[in-house]
């Protein structure tokens, strides 16, 4: 029975496809330098793709900058929006004296309501 056993392939271990007739797209490599740890990372992109100026360093997870002619690219962050907190948005609608007045009104209402509640079973 051992002579007649079926032999199979492990799933995903080997591909039955060949690279015959396959043309790979052109590639280009870009080097990124991390200012935090000083290590360089080389990444390969498609020649048609636009390489980002910044990439996460695979060693320390800080921001690495792309090198062009062995010099880091200057990245302009002036057009990035600063995230606003709910407090910032509230201050756009109200002033501090208005907020203090609203707080005092609400506290007065809550204190009055607490005094009116019956102590029940």
mmCIF file of N, CA, C and O in Angstrom, residues 20-110:
data_model
loop_
_atom_site.group_PDB
_atom_site.id
_atom_site.type_symbol
_atom_site.label_atom_id
_atom_site.label_comp_id
_atom_site.label_asym_id
_atom_site.label_seq_id
_atom_site.Cartn_x
_atom_site.Cartn_y
_atom_site.Cartn_z
ATOM 1 N N UNK A 20 7.926 32.684 -17.870
ATOM 2 C CA UNK A 20 8.020 32.756 -19.314
ATOM 3 C C UNK A 20 6.967 33.726 -19.847
ATOM 4 O O UNK A 20 5.783 33.621 -19.535
ATOM 5 N N UNK A 21 7.380 34.695 -20.638
ATOM 6 C CA UNK A 21 6.463 35.665 -21.225
ATOM 7 C C UNK A 21 6.076 36.801 -20.293
ATOM 8 O O UNK A 21 5.258 37.638 -20.649
ATOM 9 N N UNK A 22 6.640 36.856 -19.120
ATOM 10 C CA UNK A 22 6.315 37.907 -18.160
ATOM 11 C C UNK A 22 7.321 39.040 -18.315
ATOM 12 O O UNK A 22 8.530 38.819 -18.306
ATOM 13 N N UNK A 23 6.830 40.254 -18.479
ATOM 14 C CA UNK A 23 7.718 41.413 -18.541
ATOM 15 C C UNK A 23 7.483 42.242 -17.286
ATOM 16 O O UNK A 23 6.354 42.641 -16.994
ATOM 17 N N UNK A 24 8.518 42.478 -16.555
ATOM 18 C CA UNK A 24 8.423 43.238 -15.324
ATOM 19 C C UNK A 24 8.474 44.728 -15.634
ATOM 20 O O UNK A 24 9.173 45.159 -16.556
ATOM 21 N N UNK A 25 7.753 45.498 -14.861
ATOM 22 C CA UNK A 25 7.772 46.946 -15.054
ATOM 23 C C UNK A 25 9.107 47.496 -14.564
ATOM 24 O O UNK A 25 9.737 46.931 -13.664
ATOM 25 N N UNK A 26 9.561 48.601 -15.135
ATOM 26 C CA UNK A 26 10.847 49.173 -14.702
ATOM 27 C C UNK A 26 10.777 49.649 -13.253
ATOM 28 O O UNK A 26 9.763 50.169 -12.804
ATOM 29 N N UNK A 27 11.848 49.438 -12.540
ATOM 30 C CA UNK A 27 11.933 49.798 -11.127
ATOM 31 C C UNK A 27 13.041 50.824 -10.912
ATOM 32 O O UNK A 27 13.986 50.907 -11.679
ATOM 33 N N UNK A 28 12.908 51.564 -9.825
ATOM 34 C CA UNK A 28 13.931 52.535 -9.437
ATOM 35 C C UNK A 28 14.048 52.478 -7.916
ATOM 36 O O UNK A 28 13.063 52.284 -7.202
ATOM 37 N N UNK A 29 15.255 52.592 -7.406
ATOM 38 C CA UNK A 29 15.460 52.542 -5.958
ATOM 39 C C UNK A 29 15.717 53.951 -5.422
ATOM 40 O O UNK A 29 16.350 54.777 -6.074
ATOM 41 N N UNK A 30 15.195 54.191 -4.239
ATOM 42 C CA UNK A 30 15.370 55.473 -3.547
ATOM 43 C C UNK A 30 15.924 55.193 -2.163
ATOM 44 O O UNK A 30 15.532 54.236 -1.502
ATOM 45 N N UNK A 31 16.814 56.057 -1.712
ATOM 46 C CA UNK A 31 17.443 55.911 -0.407
ATOM 47 C C UNK A 31 16.857 56.937 0.548
ATOM 48 O O UNK A 31 16.718 58.114 0.203
ATOM 49 N N UNK A 32 16.527 56.487 1.752
ATOM 50 C CA UNK A 32 15.981 57.349 2.790
ATOM 51 C C UNK A 32 16.925 57.337 3.983
ATOM 52 O O UNK A 32 17.402 56.278 4.391
ATOM 53 N N UNK A 33 17.195 58.517 4.541
ATOM 54 C CA UNK A 33 18.085 58.658 5.692
ATOM 55 C C UNK A 33 17.278 59.089 6.902
ATOM 56 O O UNK A 33 16.544 60.076 6.858
ATOM 57 N N UNK A 34 17.445 58.346 7.981
ATOM 58 C CA UNK A 34 16.756 58.671 9.231
ATOM 59 C C UNK A 34 17.653 59.597 10.053
ATOM 60 O O UNK A 34 18.810 59.267 10.331
ATOM 61 N N UNK A 35 17.122 60.743 10.430
ATOM 62 C CA UNK A 35 17.898 61.693 11.222
ATOM 63 C C UNK A 35 18.051 61.221 12.665
ATOM 64 O O UNK A 35 19.014 61.576 13.339
ATOM 65 N N UNK A 36 17.115 60.401 13.142
ATOM 66 C CA UNK A 36 17.149 59.954 14.538
ATOM 67 C C UNK A 36 18.232 58.901 14.772
ATOM 68 O O UNK A 36 19.025 59.012 15.707
ATOM 69 N N UNK A 37 18.267 57.869 13.926
ATOM 70 C CA UNK A 37 19.231 56.786 14.154
ATOM 71 C C UNK A 37 20.394 56.803 13.163
ATOM 72 O O UNK A 37 21.372 56.083 13.346
ATOM 73 N N UNK A 38 20.306 57.602 12.104
ATOM 74 C CA UNK A 38 21.399 57.736 11.153
ATOM 75 C C UNK A 38 21.513 56.606 10.147
ATOM 76 O O UNK A 38 22.480 56.534 9.405
ATOM 77 N N UNK A 39 20.530 55.722 10.098
ATOM 78 C CA UNK A 39 20.588 54.589 9.172
ATOM 79 C C UNK A 39 19.910 54.940 7.853
ATOM 80 O O UNK A 39 18.975 55.729 7.806
ATOM 81 N N UNK A 40 20.394 54.303 6.801
ATOM 82 C CA UNK A 40 19.807 54.490 5.476
ATOM 83 C C UNK A 40 18.936 53.288 5.125
ATOM 84 O O UNK A 40 19.271 52.149 5.451
ATOM 85 N N UNK A 41 17.829 53.558 4.468
ATOM 86 C CA UNK A 41 16.920 52.520 4.015
ATOM 87 C C UNK A 41 16.747 52.673 2.514
ATOM 88 O O UNK A 41 16.458 53.768 2.042
ATOM 89 N N UNK A 42 16.924 51.593 1.772
ATOM 90 C CA UNK A 42 16.744 51.620 0.324
ATOM 91 C C UNK A 42 15.423 50.947 -0.002
ATOM 92 O O UNK A 42 15.171 49.805 0.396
ATOM 93 N N UNK A 43 14.561 51.676 -0.712
ATOM 94 C CA UNK A 43 13.257 51.156 -1.100
ATOM 95 C C UNK A 43 13.154 51.163 -2.621
ATOM 96 O O UNK A 43 13.686 52.054 -3.276
ATOM 97 N N UNK A 44 12.462 50.174 -3.157
ATOM 98 C CA UNK A 44 12.313 50.059 -4.599
ATOM 99 C C UNK A 44 10.872 50.386 -4.965
ATOM 100 O O UNK A 44 9.931 49.818 -4.405
ATOM 101 N N UNK A 45 10.713 51.307 -5.907
ATOM 102 C CA UNK A 45 9.412 51.739 -6.384
ATOM 103 C C UNK A 45 9.332 51.508 -7.886
ATOM 104 O O UNK A 45 10.340 51.350 -8.565
ATOM 105 N N UNK A 46 8.132 51.547 -8.404
ATOM 106 C CA UNK A 46 7.948 51.513 -9.849
ATOM 107 C C UNK A 46 8.502 52.814 -10.422
ATOM 108 O O UNK A 46 8.433 53.870 -9.788
ATOM 109 N N UNK A 47 9.044 52.741 -11.633
ATOM 110 C CA UNK A 47 9.603 53.943 -12.253
ATOM 111 C C UNK A 47 8.510 54.967 -12.541
ATOM 112 O O UNK A 47 8.779 56.168 -12.615
ATOM 113 N N UNK A 48 7.263 54.513 -12.691
ATOM 114 C CA UNK A 48 6.152 55.410 -12.968
ATOM 115 C C UNK A 48 5.628 56.097 -11.711
ATOM 116 O O UNK A 48 4.978 57.126 -11.790
ATOM 117 N N UNK A 49 5.896 55.517 -10.538
ATOM 118 C CA UNK A 49 5.368 56.055 -9.285
ATOM 119 C C UNK A 49 6.211 57.227 -8.800
ATOM 120 O O UNK A 49 7.424 57.277 -9.008
ATOM 121 N N UNK A 50 5.546 58.152 -8.126
ATOM 122 C CA UNK A 50 6.248 59.282 -7.522
ATOM 123 C C UNK A 50 6.656 58.888 -6.108
ATOM 124 O O UNK A 50 5.808 58.550 -5.277
ATOM 125 N N UNK A 51 7.932 58.902 -5.836
ATOM 126 C CA UNK A 51 8.427 58.485 -4.518
ATOM 127 C C UNK A 51 8.121 59.563 -3.483
ATOM 128 O O UNK A 51 8.326 60.746 -3.739
ATOM 129 N N UNK A 52 7.645 59.171 -2.296
ATOM 130 C CA UNK A 52 7.373 60.158 -1.254
ATOM 131 C C UNK A 52 8.678 60.728 -0.695
ATOM 132 O O UNK A 52 9.713 60.077 -0.717
ATOM 133 N N UNK A 53 8.611 61.957 -0.209
ATOM 134 C CA UNK A 53 9.797 62.602 0.350
ATOM 135 C C UNK A 53 10.131 62.069 1.731
ATOM 136 O O UNK A 53 11.275 62.175 2.176
ATOM 137 N N UNK A 54 9.146 61.517 2.424
ATOM 138 C CA UNK A 54 9.378 60.982 3.764
ATOM 139 C C UNK A 54 8.855 59.553 3.834
ATOM 140 O O UNK A 54 7.879 59.204 3.175
ATOM 141 N N UNK A 55 9.517 58.734 4.665
ATOM 142 C CA UNK A 55 9.137 57.339 4.847
ATOM 143 C C UNK A 55 9.472 56.957 6.274
ATOM 144 O O UNK A 55 10.425 57.476 6.856
ATOM 145 N N UNK A 56 8.724 56.046 6.840
ATOM 146 C CA UNK A 56 8.985 55.617 8.205
ATOM 147 C C UNK A 56 10.226 54.730 8.240
ATOM 148 O O UNK A 56 10.351 53.776 7.486
ATOM 149 N N UNK A 57 11.154 55.056 9.127
ATOM 150 C CA UNK A 57 12.387 54.277 9.273
ATOM 151 C C UNK A 57 12.031 52.887 9.791
ATOM 152 O O UNK A 57 11.291 52.745 10.761
ATOM 153 N N UNK A 58 12.565 51.855 9.152
ATOM 154 C CA UNK A 58 12.229 50.490 9.570
ATOM 155 C C UNK A 58 12.994 50.064 10.812
ATOM 156 O O UNK A 58 12.691 49.041 11.404
ATOM 157 N N UNK A 59 13.954 50.859 11.242
ATOM 158 C CA UNK A 59 14.751 50.504 12.419
ATOM 159 C C UNK A 59 14.215 51.144 13.698
ATOM 160 O O UNK A 59 14.134 50.492 14.731
ATOM 161 N N UNK A 60 13.859 52.438 13.612
ATOM 162 C CA UNK A 60 13.449 53.142 14.831
ATOM 163 C C UNK A 60 12.047 53.759 14.737
ATOM 164 O O UNK A 60 11.593 54.398 15.671
ATOM 165 N N UNK A 61 11.379 53.622 13.600
ATOM 166 C CA UNK A 61 10.014 54.116 13.368
ATOM 167 C C UNK A 61 9.893 55.636 13.374
ATOM 168 O O UNK A 61 8.799 56.164 13.498
ATOM 169 N N UNK A 62 11.004 56.339 13.247
ATOM 170 C CA UNK A 62 10.959 57.788 13.111
ATOM 171 C C UNK A 62 10.846 58.134 11.623
ATOM 172 O O UNK A 62 10.849 57.262 10.763
ATOM 173 N N UNK A 63 10.777 59.410 11.303
ATOM 174 C CA UNK A 63 10.623 59.836 9.910
ATOM 175 C C UNK A 63 11.990 59.890 9.232
ATOM 176 O O UNK A 63 12.914 60.526 9.728
ATOM 177 N N UNK A 64 12.102 59.189 8.103
ATOM 178 C CA UNK A 64 13.322 59.214 7.299
ATOM 179 C C UNK A 64 13.053 60.063 6.058
ATOM 180 O O UNK A 64 11.960 60.048 5.505
ATOM 181 N N UNK A 65 14.054 60.811 5.612
ATOM 182 C CA UNK A 65 13.923 61.717 4.479
ATOM 183 C C UNK A 65 14.654 61.152 3.267
ATOM 184 O O UNK A 65 15.751 60.611 3.400
ATOM 185 N N UNK A 66 14.049 61.317 2.094
ATOM 186 C CA UNK A 66 14.636 60.798 0.856
ATOM 187 C C UNK A 66 15.899 61.573 0.509
ATOM 188 O O UNK A 66 15.965 62.788 0.676
ATOM 189 N N UNK A 67 16.903 60.846 0.052
ATOM 190 C CA UNK A 67 18.163 61.464 -0.361
ATOM 191 C C UNK A 67 18.170 61.636 -1.878
ATOM 192 O O UNK A 67 17.856 60.713 -2.618
ATOM 193 N N UNK A 68 18.545 62.840 -2.315
ATOM 194 C CA UNK A 68 18.734 63.122 -3.734
ATOM 195 C C UNK A 68 20.139 63.684 -3.872
ATOM 196 O O UNK A 68 20.474 64.698 -3.252
ATOM 197 N N UNK A 69 20.981 63.011 -4.638
ATOM 198 C CA UNK A 69 22.394 63.395 -4.785
ATOM 199 C C UNK A 69 23.088 63.440 -3.427
ATOM 200 O O UNK A 69 23.824 64.375 -3.113
ATOM 201 N N UNK A 70 22.808 62.459 -2.595
ATOM 202 C CA UNK A 70 23.385 62.293 -1.255
ATOM 203 C C UNK A 70 23.025 63.409 -0.286
ATOM 204 O O UNK A 70 23.673 63.594 0.728
ATOM 205 N N UNK A 71 21.996 64.191 -0.607
ATOM 206 C CA UNK A 71 21.539 65.256 0.280
ATOM 207 C C UNK A 71 20.056 65.050 0.573
ATOM 208 O O UNK A 71 19.285 64.707 -0.327
ATOM 209 N N UNK A 72 19.632 65.260 1.819
ATOM 210 C CA UNK A 72 18.214 65.087 2.147
ATOM 211 C C UNK A 72 17.344 66.128 1.434
ATOM 212 O O UNK A 72 17.722 67.287 1.285
ATOM 213 N N UNK A 73 16.162 65.693 1.018
ATOM 214 C CA UNK A 73 15.195 66.583 0.388
ATOM 215 C C UNK A 73 14.588 67.471 1.465
ATOM 216 O O UNK A 73 14.289 67.013 2.569
ATOM 217 N N UNK A 74 14.400 68.745 1.155
ATOM 218 C CA UNK A 74 13.763 69.665 2.100
ATOM 219 C C UNK A 74 12.257 69.511 1.943
ATOM 220 O O UNK A 74 11.705 69.713 0.862
ATOM 221 N N UNK A 75 11.609 69.130 3.029
ATOM 222 C CA UNK A 75 10.169 68.885 3.008
ATOM 223 C C UNK A 75 9.464 70.097 3.586
ATOM 224 O O UNK A 75 9.767 70.538 4.694
ATOM 225 N N UNK A 76 8.510 70.642 2.811
ATOM 226 C CA UNK A 76 7.770 71.831 3.235
ATOM 227 C C UNK A 76 6.471 71.389 3.897
ATOM 228 O O UNK A 76 5.606 70.792 3.257
ATOM 229 N N UNK A 77 6.339 71.667 5.196
ATOM 230 C CA UNK A 77 5.135 71.298 5.943
ATOM 231 C C UNK A 77 4.219 72.496 6.171
ATOM 232 O O UNK A 77 3.302 72.421 6.979
ATOM 233 N N UNK A 78 4.439 73.592 5.457
ATOM 234 C CA UNK A 78 3.666 74.806 5.711
ATOM 235 C C UNK A 78 2.208 74.673 5.285
ATOM 236 O O UNK A 78 1.340 75.346 5.833
ATOM 237 N N UNK A 79 1.910 73.813 4.312
ATOM 238 C CA UNK A 79 0.537 73.699 3.843
ATOM 239 C C UNK A 79 -0.287 72.694 4.648
ATOM 240 O O UNK A 79 -1.478 72.545 4.408
ATOM 241 N N UNK A 80 0.315 72.029 5.615
ATOM 242 C CA UNK A 80 -0.409 71.055 6.424
ATOM 243 C C UNK A 80 -1.279 71.763 7.449
ATOM 244 O O UNK A 80 -0.877 72.749 8.055
ATOM 245 N N UNK A 81 -2.490 71.243 7.611
ATOM 246 C CA UNK A 81 -3.413 71.828 8.569
ATOM 247 C C UNK A 81 -3.115 71.289 9.966
ATOM 248 O O UNK A 81 -2.871 70.108 10.148
ATOM 249 N N UNK A 82 -3.162 72.171 10.946
ATOM 250 C CA UNK A 82 -2.979 71.769 12.338
ATOM 251 C C UNK A 82 -4.326 71.251 12.840
ATOM 252 O O UNK A 82 -5.352 71.915 12.660
ATOM 253 N N UNK A 83 -4.370 70.074 13.431
ATOM 254 C CA UNK A 83 -5.655 69.548 13.892
ATOM 255 C C UNK A 83 -6.247 70.405 15.005
ATOM 256 O O UNK A 83 -5.534 70.861 15.892
ATOM 257 N N UNK A 84 -7.551 70.623 14.904
ATOM 258 C CA UNK A 84 -8.235 71.423 15.915
ATOM 259 C C UNK A 84 -8.894 70.503 16.926
ATOM 260 O O UNK A 84 -9.501 69.507 16.568
ATOM 261 N N UNK A 85 -8.818 70.883 18.175
ATOM 262 C CA UNK A 85 -9.471 70.123 19.236
ATOM 263 C C UNK A 85 -10.894 70.660 19.420
ATOM 264 O O UNK A 85 -11.212 71.767 18.962
ATOM 265 N N UNK A 86 -11.755 69.919 20.096
ATOM 266 C CA UNK A 86 -13.093 70.448 20.380
ATOM 267 C C UNK A 86 -13.050 71.758 21.169
ATOM 268 O O UNK A 86 -13.888 72.637 20.963
ATOM 269 N N UNK A 87 -12.055 71.917 22.036
ATOM 270 C CA UNK A 87 -11.918 73.162 22.796
ATOM 271 C C UNK A 87 -11.616 74.328 21.861
ATOM 272 O O UNK A 87 -12.175 75.416 22.018
ATOM 273 N N UNK A 88 -10.748 74.110 20.861
ATOM 274 C CA UNK A 88 -10.444 75.168 19.889
ATOM 275 C C UNK A 88 -11.695 75.574 19.113
ATOM 276 O O UNK A 88 -11.933 76.763 18.870
ATOM 277 N N UNK A 89 -12.495 74.591 18.713
ATOM 278 C CA UNK A 89 -13.713 74.900 17.965
ATOM 279 C C UNK A 89 -14.726 75.637 18.836
ATOM 280 O O UNK A 89 -15.442 76.521 18.351
ATOM 281 N N UNK A 90 -14.782 75.289 20.130
ATOM 282 C CA UNK A 90 -15.682 75.983 21.043
ATOM 283 C C UNK A 90 -15.256 77.443 21.218
ATOM 284 O O UNK A 90 -16.099 78.345 21.220
ATOM 285 N N UNK A 91 -13.948 77.665 21.312
ATOM 286 C CA UNK A 91 -13.466 79.034 21.471
ATOM 287 C C UNK A 91 -13.670 79.869 20.211
ATOM 288 O O UNK A 91 -13.644 81.099 20.275
ATOM 289 N N UNK A 92 -13.880 79.240 19.071
ATOM 290 C CA UNK A 92 -14.203 79.987 17.859
ATOM 291 C C UNK A 92 -15.639 80.506 17.904
ATOM 292 O O UNK A 92 -15.954 81.512 17.274
ATOM 293 N N UNK A 93 -16.513 79.813 18.661
ATOM 294 C CA UNK A 93 -17.920 80.203 18.728
ATOM 295 C C UNK A 93 -18.234 81.088 19.935
ATOM 296 O O UNK A 93 -19.152 81.896 19.886
ATOM 297 N N UNK A 94 -17.502 80.920 21.022
ATOM 298 C CA UNK A 94 -17.807 81.639 22.263
ATOM 299 C C UNK A 94 -16.531 82.229 22.854
ATOM 300 O O UNK A 94 -15.444 81.709 22.666
ATOM 301 N N UNK A 95 -16.706 83.279 23.658
ATOM 302 C CA UNK A 95 -15.571 83.852 24.380
ATOM 303 C C UNK A 95 -15.534 83.229 25.774
ATOM 304 O O UNK A 95 -16.509 82.628 26.233
ATOM 305 N N UNK A 96 -14.415 83.413 26.474
ATOM 306 C CA UNK A 96 -14.298 82.859 27.827
ATOM 307 C C UNK A 96 -15.335 83.428 28.793
ATOM 308 O O UNK A 96 -15.922 82.678 29.578
ATOM 309 N N UNK A 97 -15.604 84.748 28.779
ATOM 310 C CA UNK A 97 -16.666 85.256 29.680
ATOM 311 C C UNK A 97 -18.037 84.633 29.382
ATOM 312 O O UNK A 97 -18.795 84.329 30.306
ATOM 313 N N UNK A 98 -18.354 84.402 28.095
ATOM 314 C CA UNK A 98 -19.629 83.762 27.757
ATOM 315 C C UNK A 98 -19.667 82.329 28.293
ATOM 316 O O UNK A 98 -20.690 81.884 28.826
ATOM 317 N N UNK A 99 -18.566 81.630 28.175
ATOM 318 C CA UNK A 99 -18.506 80.244 28.666
ATOM 319 C C UNK A 99 -18.644 80.194 30.186
ATOM 320 O O UNK A 99 -19.320 79.316 30.732
ATOM 321 N N UNK A 100 -18.017 81.139 30.882
ATOM 322 C CA UNK A 100 -18.130 81.187 32.338
ATOM 323 C C UNK A 100 -19.567 81.476 32.755
ATOM 324 O O UNK A 100 -20.079 80.897 33.725
ATOM 325 N N UNK A 101 -20.244 82.361 32.009
ATOM 326 C CA UNK A 101 -21.641 82.687 32.311
ATOM 327 C C UNK A 101 -22.541 81.460 32.088
ATOM 328 O O UNK A 101 -23.400 81.153 32.930
ATOM 329 N N UNK A 102 -22.330 80.737 30.995
ATOM 330 C CA UNK A 102 -23.112 79.526 30.720
ATOM 331 C C UNK A 102 -22.866 78.454 31.783
ATOM 332 O O UNK A 102 -23.794 77.766 32.218
ATOM 333 N N UNK A 103 -21.614 78.321 32.204
ATOM 334 C CA UNK A 103 -21.287 77.344 33.238
ATOM 335 C C UNK A 103 -21.994 77.684 34.543
ATOM 336 O O UNK A 103 -22.567 76.812 35.203
ATOM 337 N N UNK A 104 -21.984 78.949 34.905
ATOM 338 C CA UNK A 104 -22.633 79.365 36.153
ATOM 339 C C UNK A 104 -24.143 79.123 36.089
ATOM 340 O O UNK A 104 -24.746 78.656 37.059
ATOM 341 N N UNK A 105 -24.773 79.424 34.937
ATOM 342 C CA UNK A 105 -26.216 79.169 34.780
ATOM 343 C C UNK A 105 -26.515 77.682 34.937
ATOM 344 O O UNK A 105 -27.471 77.299 35.609
ATOM 345 N N UNK A 106 -25.720 76.843 34.317
ATOM 346 C CA UNK A 106 -25.955 75.394 34.372
ATOM 347 C C UNK A 106 -25.744 74.855 35.789
ATOM 348 O O UNK A 106 -26.510 74.021 36.261
ATOM 349 N N UNK A 107 -24.696 75.351 36.468
ATOM 350 C CA UNK A 107 -24.453 74.914 37.848
ATOM 351 C C UNK A 107 -25.594 75.342 38.771
ATOM 352 O O UNK A 107 -26.010 74.583 39.645
ATOM 353 N N UNK A 108 -26.116 76.545 38.588
ATOM 354 C CA UNK A 108 -27.237 77.022 39.386
ATOM 355 C C UNK A 108 -28.458 76.135 39.158
ATOM 356 O O UNK A 108 -29.150 75.752 40.112
ATOM 357 N N UNK A 109 -28.715 75.792 37.883
ATOM 358 C CA UNK A 109 -29.846 74.913 37.558
ATOM 359 C C UNK A 109 -29.685 73.536 38.201
ATOM 360 O O UNK A 109 -30.627 73.005 38.790
ATOM 361 N N UNK A 110 -28.497 72.964 38.125
ATOM 362 C CA UNK A 110 -28.261 71.636 38.694
ATOM 363 C C UNK A 110 -28.361 71.644 40.212
ATOM 364 O O UNK A 110 -28.907 70.721 40.820
#
